[in-house]
Short mmCIF file of C-alpha atoms in Angstrom, two decimals:
data_model
loop_
_atom_site.label_atom_id
_atom_site.label_comp_id
_atom_site.label_asym_id
_atom_site.label_seq_id
_atom_site.Cartn_x
_atom_site.Cartn_y
_atom_site.Cartn_z
CA MET P 105 11.33 10.13 -20.54
CA VAL P 106 9.73 10.20 -17.11
CA THR P 107 6.72 8.23 -15.89
CA ARG P 108 5.26 9.83 -12.76
CA ILE P 109 3.39 7.81 -10.14
CA TYR P 110 1.10 9.42 -7.57
CA LEU P 111 1.14 6.65 -4.98
CA MET P 112 -1.53 7.08 -2.30
CA ARG P 113 -2.81 5.28 0.75
CA HIS P 114 -6.52 4.81 1.35
CA GLY P 115 -8.35 6.91 3.93
CA GLU P 116 -8.89 6.18 7.60
CA VAL P 117 -10.68 2.89 8.25
CA ALA P 118 -13.31 2.16 10.88
CA ASN P 119 -10.81 0.48 13.25
CA GLY P 120 -7.86 2.68 12.26
CA GLY P 121 -7.18 3.86 15.80
CA GLU P 122 -6.86 0.29 17.07
CA LYS P 123 -3.78 -0.59 14.95
CA ARG P 124 -5.24 -3.88 13.76
CA TYR P 125 -3.78 -5.93 10.93
CA ASN P 126 -6.68 -5.78 8.47
CA GLY P 127 -4.89 -7.47 5.58
CA HIS P 128 -7.53 -8.82 3.20
CA ILE P 129 -10.45 -7.98 5.51
CA ASP P 130 -12.74 -5.77 3.44
CA ILE P 131 -13.17 -2.92 5.92
CA ASP P 132 -14.70 0.38 4.83
CA ILE P 133 -13.34 3.91 5.29
CA THR P 134 -14.86 6.42 7.68
CA ALA P 135 -16.32 9.86 6.93
CA ARG P 136 -12.88 11.26 7.83
CA GLY P 137 -11.37 8.77 5.39
CA GLU P 138 -13.64 10.11 2.64
CA GLU P 139 -12.54 13.66 3.49
CA GLN P 140 -8.91 12.52 3.14
CA MET P 141 -9.72 11.17 -0.32
CA HIS P 142 -11.34 14.46 -1.36
CA ARG P 143 -8.19 16.23 -0.12
CA LEU P 144 -6.07 13.99 -2.36
CA ALA P 145 -8.41 14.67 -5.28
CA ARG P 146 -7.86 18.42 -4.80
CA MET P 147 -4.09 17.90 -4.63
CA LEU P 148 -4.13 15.99 -7.92
CA ALA P 149 -6.42 18.42 -9.74
CA GLY P 150 -4.79 19.92 -12.82
CA ASN P 151 -2.16 17.20 -13.24
CA PRO P 152 -2.22 15.35 -16.60
CA ILE P 153 -3.07 11.97 -15.07
CA THR P 154 -4.09 9.39 -17.67
CA ALA P 155 -4.85 6.30 -15.55
CA VAL P 156 -6.01 5.37 -12.05
CA TYR P 157 -5.51 1.96 -10.41
CA SER P 158 -6.47 0.58 -6.99
CA SER P 159 -6.60 -2.69 -5.13
CA ASP P 160 -9.98 -4.43 -5.17
CA LEU P 161 -10.62 -3.95 -1.43
CA ILE P 162 -13.37 -1.45 -0.56
CA ARG P 163 -11.08 0.90 1.38
CA SER P 164 -9.00 1.34 -1.76
CA VAL P 165 -11.92 1.26 -4.23
CA LYS P 166 -13.77 4.03 -2.32
CA GLY P 167 -10.78 6.34 -2.64
CA ALA P 168 -10.19 5.48 -6.29
CA THR P 169 -13.86 6.20 -7.03
CA ILE P 170 -13.56 9.70 -5.51
CA ILE P 171 -10.22 10.49 -7.14
CA SER P 172 -10.96 9.10 -10.59
CA GLY P 173 -14.34 10.84 -10.58
CA SER P 174 -12.71 14.19 -9.86
CA LEU P 175 -10.25 13.59 -12.72
CA GLY P 176 -12.96 12.52 -15.18
CA LEU P 177 -11.42 9.06 -15.53
CA SER P 178 -12.44 5.49 -14.84
CA PHE P 179 -10.23 3.31 -12.64
CA THR P 180 -9.07 -0.29 -12.68
CA PRO P 181 -9.15 -2.37 -9.46
CA LEU P 182 -6.51 -5.12 -9.30
CA ARG P 183 -6.63 -7.99 -6.81
CA GLU P 184 -2.83 -8.32 -7.06
CA LEU P 185 -2.43 -4.91 -5.39
CA ARG P 186 -4.16 -5.91 -2.14
CA GLU P 187 -2.58 -5.36 1.24
CA ARG P 188 -0.41 -8.10 2.74
CA SER P 189 -2.38 -11.09 4.01
CA VAL P 190 -1.53 -12.02 7.58
CA GLY P 191 -3.80 -15.07 7.45
CA LYS P 192 -5.17 -16.15 10.83
CA TRP P 193 -3.86 -12.95 12.40
CA GLU P 194 -6.12 -10.66 10.39
CA GLY P 195 -8.22 -8.37 12.54
CA LEU P 196 -5.84 -8.68 15.51
CA THR P 197 -3.48 -6.16 17.10
CA ALA P 198 0.19 -6.94 17.70
CA GLU P 199 -0.55 -7.45 21.40
CA GLU P 200 -3.35 -9.90 20.62
CA ILE P 201 -1.10 -11.83 18.24
CA LYS P 202 1.64 -11.97 20.86
CA ALA P 203 -0.81 -13.30 23.47
CA ARG P 204 -2.54 -15.89 21.25
CA PHE P 205 0.42 -17.01 19.11
CA PRO P 206 3.52 -16.41 21.30
CA GLU P 207 5.89 -18.79 19.50
CA GLU P 208 4.77 -17.69 16.04
CA TYR P 209 5.03 -14.04 17.09
CA ARG P 210 8.66 -14.54 18.22
CA ALA P 211 9.48 -16.29 14.96
CA TRP P 212 7.89 -13.47 12.99
CA ARG P 213 9.78 -10.75 14.86
CA SER P 214 13.08 -12.59 14.36
CA ASP P 215 12.61 -12.98 10.58
CA LEU P 216 10.34 -10.29 9.14
CA LEU P 217 11.49 -11.05 5.61
CA ASN P 218 10.71 -14.77 5.36
CA TYR P 219 8.31 -15.72 8.17
CA ARG P 220 4.76 -16.42 7.05
CA PRO P 221 1.96 -15.99 9.59
CA PRO P 222 -0.40 -19.01 9.61
CA CYS P 223 -2.15 -19.00 6.19
CA GLY P 224 -0.56 -15.60 5.39
CA GLU P 225 2.25 -14.01 3.39
CA CYS P 226 5.83 -13.14 4.28
CA LEU P 227 7.36 -9.87 3.08
CA MET P 228 9.09 -11.65 0.19
CA ASP P 229 5.70 -13.01 -0.95
CA VAL P 230 4.26 -9.49 -0.93
CA GLN P 231 7.22 -8.04 -2.82
CA ASN P 232 7.02 -10.84 -5.40
CA ARG P 233 3.29 -10.20 -5.85
CA ILE P 234 3.38 -6.39 -5.97
CA LEU P 235 6.51 -5.35 -7.86
CA PRO P 236 5.92 -7.25 -11.14
CA VAL P 237 2.43 -5.75 -11.42
CA TYR P 238 3.74 -2.29 -10.51
CA ARG P 239 6.51 -2.50 -13.12
CA THR P 240 4.01 -3.65 -15.76
CA LEU P 241 1.87 -0.58 -15.04
CA ILE P 242 4.91 1.68 -15.46
CA THR P 243 5.90 0.13 -18.79
CA SER P 244 2.26 0.27 -19.96
CA HIS P 245 2.15 4.07 -19.45
CA PRO P 246 5.55 5.36 -20.63
CA GLY P 247 5.98 9.10 -20.19
CA GLU P 248 2.55 9.43 -18.55
CA GLU P 249 1.28 10.31 -15.07
CA MET P 250 -0.64 7.65 -13.16
CA ALA P 251 -2.47 7.52 -9.81
CA LEU P 252 -2.44 4.43 -7.58
CA LEU P 253 -4.71 4.21 -4.53
CA LEU P 254 -3.28 1.36 -2.45
CA HIS P 255 -2.39 0.32 1.12
CA GLY P 256 0.26 1.18 3.71
CA GLY P 257 2.16 -2.10 3.40
CA VAL P 258 1.96 -2.17 -0.40
CA ASN P 259 3.17 1.43 -0.64
CA ARG P 260 6.11 0.66 1.65
CA VAL P 261 7.20 -2.23 -0.61
CA ILE P 262 7.07 0.07 -3.66
CA LEU P 263 8.88 2.91 -1.87
CA ALA P 264 11.55 0.60 -0.42
CA ASP P 265 12.25 -0.60 -3.96
CA ALA P 266 12.44 2.98 -5.27
CA PHE P 267 14.88 3.91 -2.49
CA GLY P 268 16.95 0.74 -3.01
CA MET P 269 16.28 -0.01 0.65
CA PRO P 270 16.60 -3.51 2.11
CA LEU P 271 13.06 -4.85 2.42
CA PRO P 272 13.12 -5.48 6.22
CA ASN P 273 13.72 -1.74 6.68
CA LEU P 274 10.43 -0.77 5.05
CA PHE P 275 8.81 -0.21 8.45
CA ARG P 276 11.00 2.91 8.70
CA ILE P 277 8.76 4.47 6.04
CA ASP P 278 5.66 6.16 7.43
CA GLN P 279 2.40 5.95 5.47
CA SER P 280 -0.45 7.85 7.09
CA PHE P 281 -4.07 7.41 6.07
CA GLY P 282 -4.53 9.54 2.95
CA ALA P 283 -0.76 9.80 2.32
CA LEU P 284 0.52 11.00 -1.04
CA ASN P 285 3.89 9.93 -2.45
CA ILE P 286 5.28 10.93 -5.84
CA ILE P 287 7.78 8.72 -7.65
CA ASP P 288 9.38 9.55 -10.99
CA HIS P 289 10.58 6.58 -13.03
CA TYR P 290 13.14 7.27 -15.77
CA ASP P 291 13.60 5.12 -18.85
CA ASP P 292 17.10 4.13 -17.66
CA GLY P 293 15.51 2.35 -14.66
CA MET P 294 16.24 5.08 -12.11
CA ALA P 295 13.47 5.94 -9.64
CA VAL P 296 13.40 9.24 -7.75
CA VAL P 297 11.03 9.80 -4.82
CA LYS P 298 9.85 13.42 -5.13
CA LEU P 299 7.39 13.39 -2.21
CA LEU P 300 7.00 11.06 0.75
CA ASN P 301 3.92 10.73 2.99
CA GLY P 302 2.57 14.13 1.91
#
């Protein structure tokens, strides 16, 4: 038995070209981001998808609304599937973080797995928040096909797990705005990534 996941990233956001850490900031997608979501909807057309999930942030919800509407389904937004919180660094670029929080920035770069930005999450926190929910969704839809409209960081955690990749290496996985990944989960626990950043 195979459970197929269409794992997608939301469309381009208003400050997408600035490479800011938006985290839990509820920033909207652009007109180009909406076009990217319509492209994904066309790519998914004709597949026997039975459920659609998203995070509860507007950039994810907007995409899920477009995709679920094209499939004739409703969708379920889940707060647990939000992007990683970087706390007081949200809205800043890496250069701005380095300038304003030099010691914290050095600590973060030296321990990506365990360092928590002020009032934020470390990678282990994100993994421990995301993967149990993701696995529950898989077991709740055995043998079905499911669409998830999430975030770059969240997708990388899920993909790193599917690849059996050490978590600090997840930044080696590219996730463009509007990316599509396909992961097949077998009932013996094996995961096979069929498409990456499509």
